[in-house]
């Protein structure tokens, strides 16, 4: 090859490498990242809320969204973003998860949580734990550091201890507001003299604000991986080791990169029976529906007519967010690479 030809080829190769590098950089900028969170659904009405309380809720929701988004922005994984957002809500007494968890009938706290990785459907969950400050972190340990998917009660705590997790007193989850809710709930149950067989009906009859307030997050990272997580104290006055949908994979939490990521909040028994989170993603995957259509069908057309109250946050692999509920309100928030942080509480907010 003559020197002239060699020089031409050499520079052509450099140009090709340079333009390929530029294309990758451009594509990276276009890659969507997104997070959405919830802090529970229910009878949340402006008339029940002081302006200070409303401000406090909005500020905490925004803090949680931003905590998760920061992880994604730095190139972190969706699982880490989900954990970061949920930890903010678990550590706040405003929400029914971690500190601020509702009381059981016996006056204690039993916490449930689960997490799922959309890459490979790995999942971890804990149910009925009493001494774990951040149950979502333990759920992740179950997923990553055990051959199991779901651990419960004393066994889950033994596993936590074996992995060096600090135990906290059950009373550290106490809050005055939740204690009052338990007293009201018990008064109502006892006034109506509900026996065990009618217990579900009595709990159903309680105003929703006594029962709900789970937290959850869904995230999409720059590698296109979805993740979902949910953490809760369950429902006020729950008994007999009752476990809701939050730690049940497919019911309260689901993530699969081929369809969507979902975290749910609401009356857990319905969400378990109707396999809500997985059903939404199945409609997306097998019926080619958008997440907005699939979530609306399940929440408003399947659950609502049978009395299943609650809502979901849903995220798809393109970074689209859908927040759907059939109650008066749902504490919620989101931020994506194309839309700034947004938080909302009531049903008449966009
Ligand atoms: N889904 C939760 C449960 O049934 C409660 C909630 O979302 O507020 O335990």
PDB file of C-alpha atoms in Angstrom, residues 11 21 37 48 52 66 88 93 135 166 187 192 200 203 209 212 232 273 284 290 302 316 335 339 346:
ATOM      1  CA  UNK A  11      -7.767   9.148   8.892  1.00  0.00           C
ATOM      2  CA  UNK A  21     -18.263   7.485  19.916  1.00  0.00           C
ATOM      3  CA  UNK A  37     -43.388   6.810  44.312  1.00  0.00           C
ATOM      4  CA  UNK A  48     -59.213  16.596  56.747  1.00  0.00           C
ATOM      5  CA  UNK A  52     -49.049  22.648  57.541  1.00  0.00           C
ATOM      6  CA  UNK A  66     -35.363  13.368  44.508  1.00  0.00           C
ATOM      7  CA  UNK A  88     -36.993   8.363  53.091  1.00  0.00           C
ATOM      8  CA  UNK A  93     -43.646   9.211  60.774  1.00  0.00           C
ATOM      9  CA  UNK A 135     -37.828  -3.703  56.006  1.00  0.00           C
ATOM     10  CA  UNK A 166     -29.297  -4.024  63.889  1.00  0.00           C
ATOM     11  CA  UNK A 187     -63.948   1.004  69.597  1.00  0.00           C
ATOM     12  CA  UNK A 192     -70.466  -3.475  66.694  1.00  0.00           C
ATOM     13  CA  UNK A 200     -63.464  -8.796  57.836  1.00  0.00           C
ATOM     14  CA  UNK A 203     -62.565  -3.984  59.179  1.00  0.00           C
ATOM     15  CA  UNK A 209     -57.846   6.488  56.571  1.00  0.00           C
ATOM     16  CA  UNK A 212     -53.891   2.532  54.690  1.00  0.00           C
ATOM     17  CA  UNK A 232     -45.913  -1.205  54.851  1.00  0.00           C
ATOM     18  CA  UNK A 273     -56.904 -12.247  45.177  1.00  0.00           C
ATOM     19  CA  UNK A 284     -48.978  -4.838  28.846  1.00  0.00           C
ATOM     20  CA  UNK A 290     -50.162   0.838  27.401  1.00  0.00           C
ATOM     21  CA  UNK A 302     -61.769  -5.071  37.922  1.00  0.00           C
ATOM     22  CA  UNK A 316     -42.653   1.153  31.547  1.00  0.00           C
ATOM     23  CA  UNK A 335     -39.631  12.616  38.050  1.00  0.00           C
ATOM     24  CA  UNK A 339     -40.416  15.899  33.236  1.00  0.00           C
ATOM     25  CA  UNK A 346     -55.824  14.658  45.911  1.00  0.00           C
TER      26      UNK A 346
END
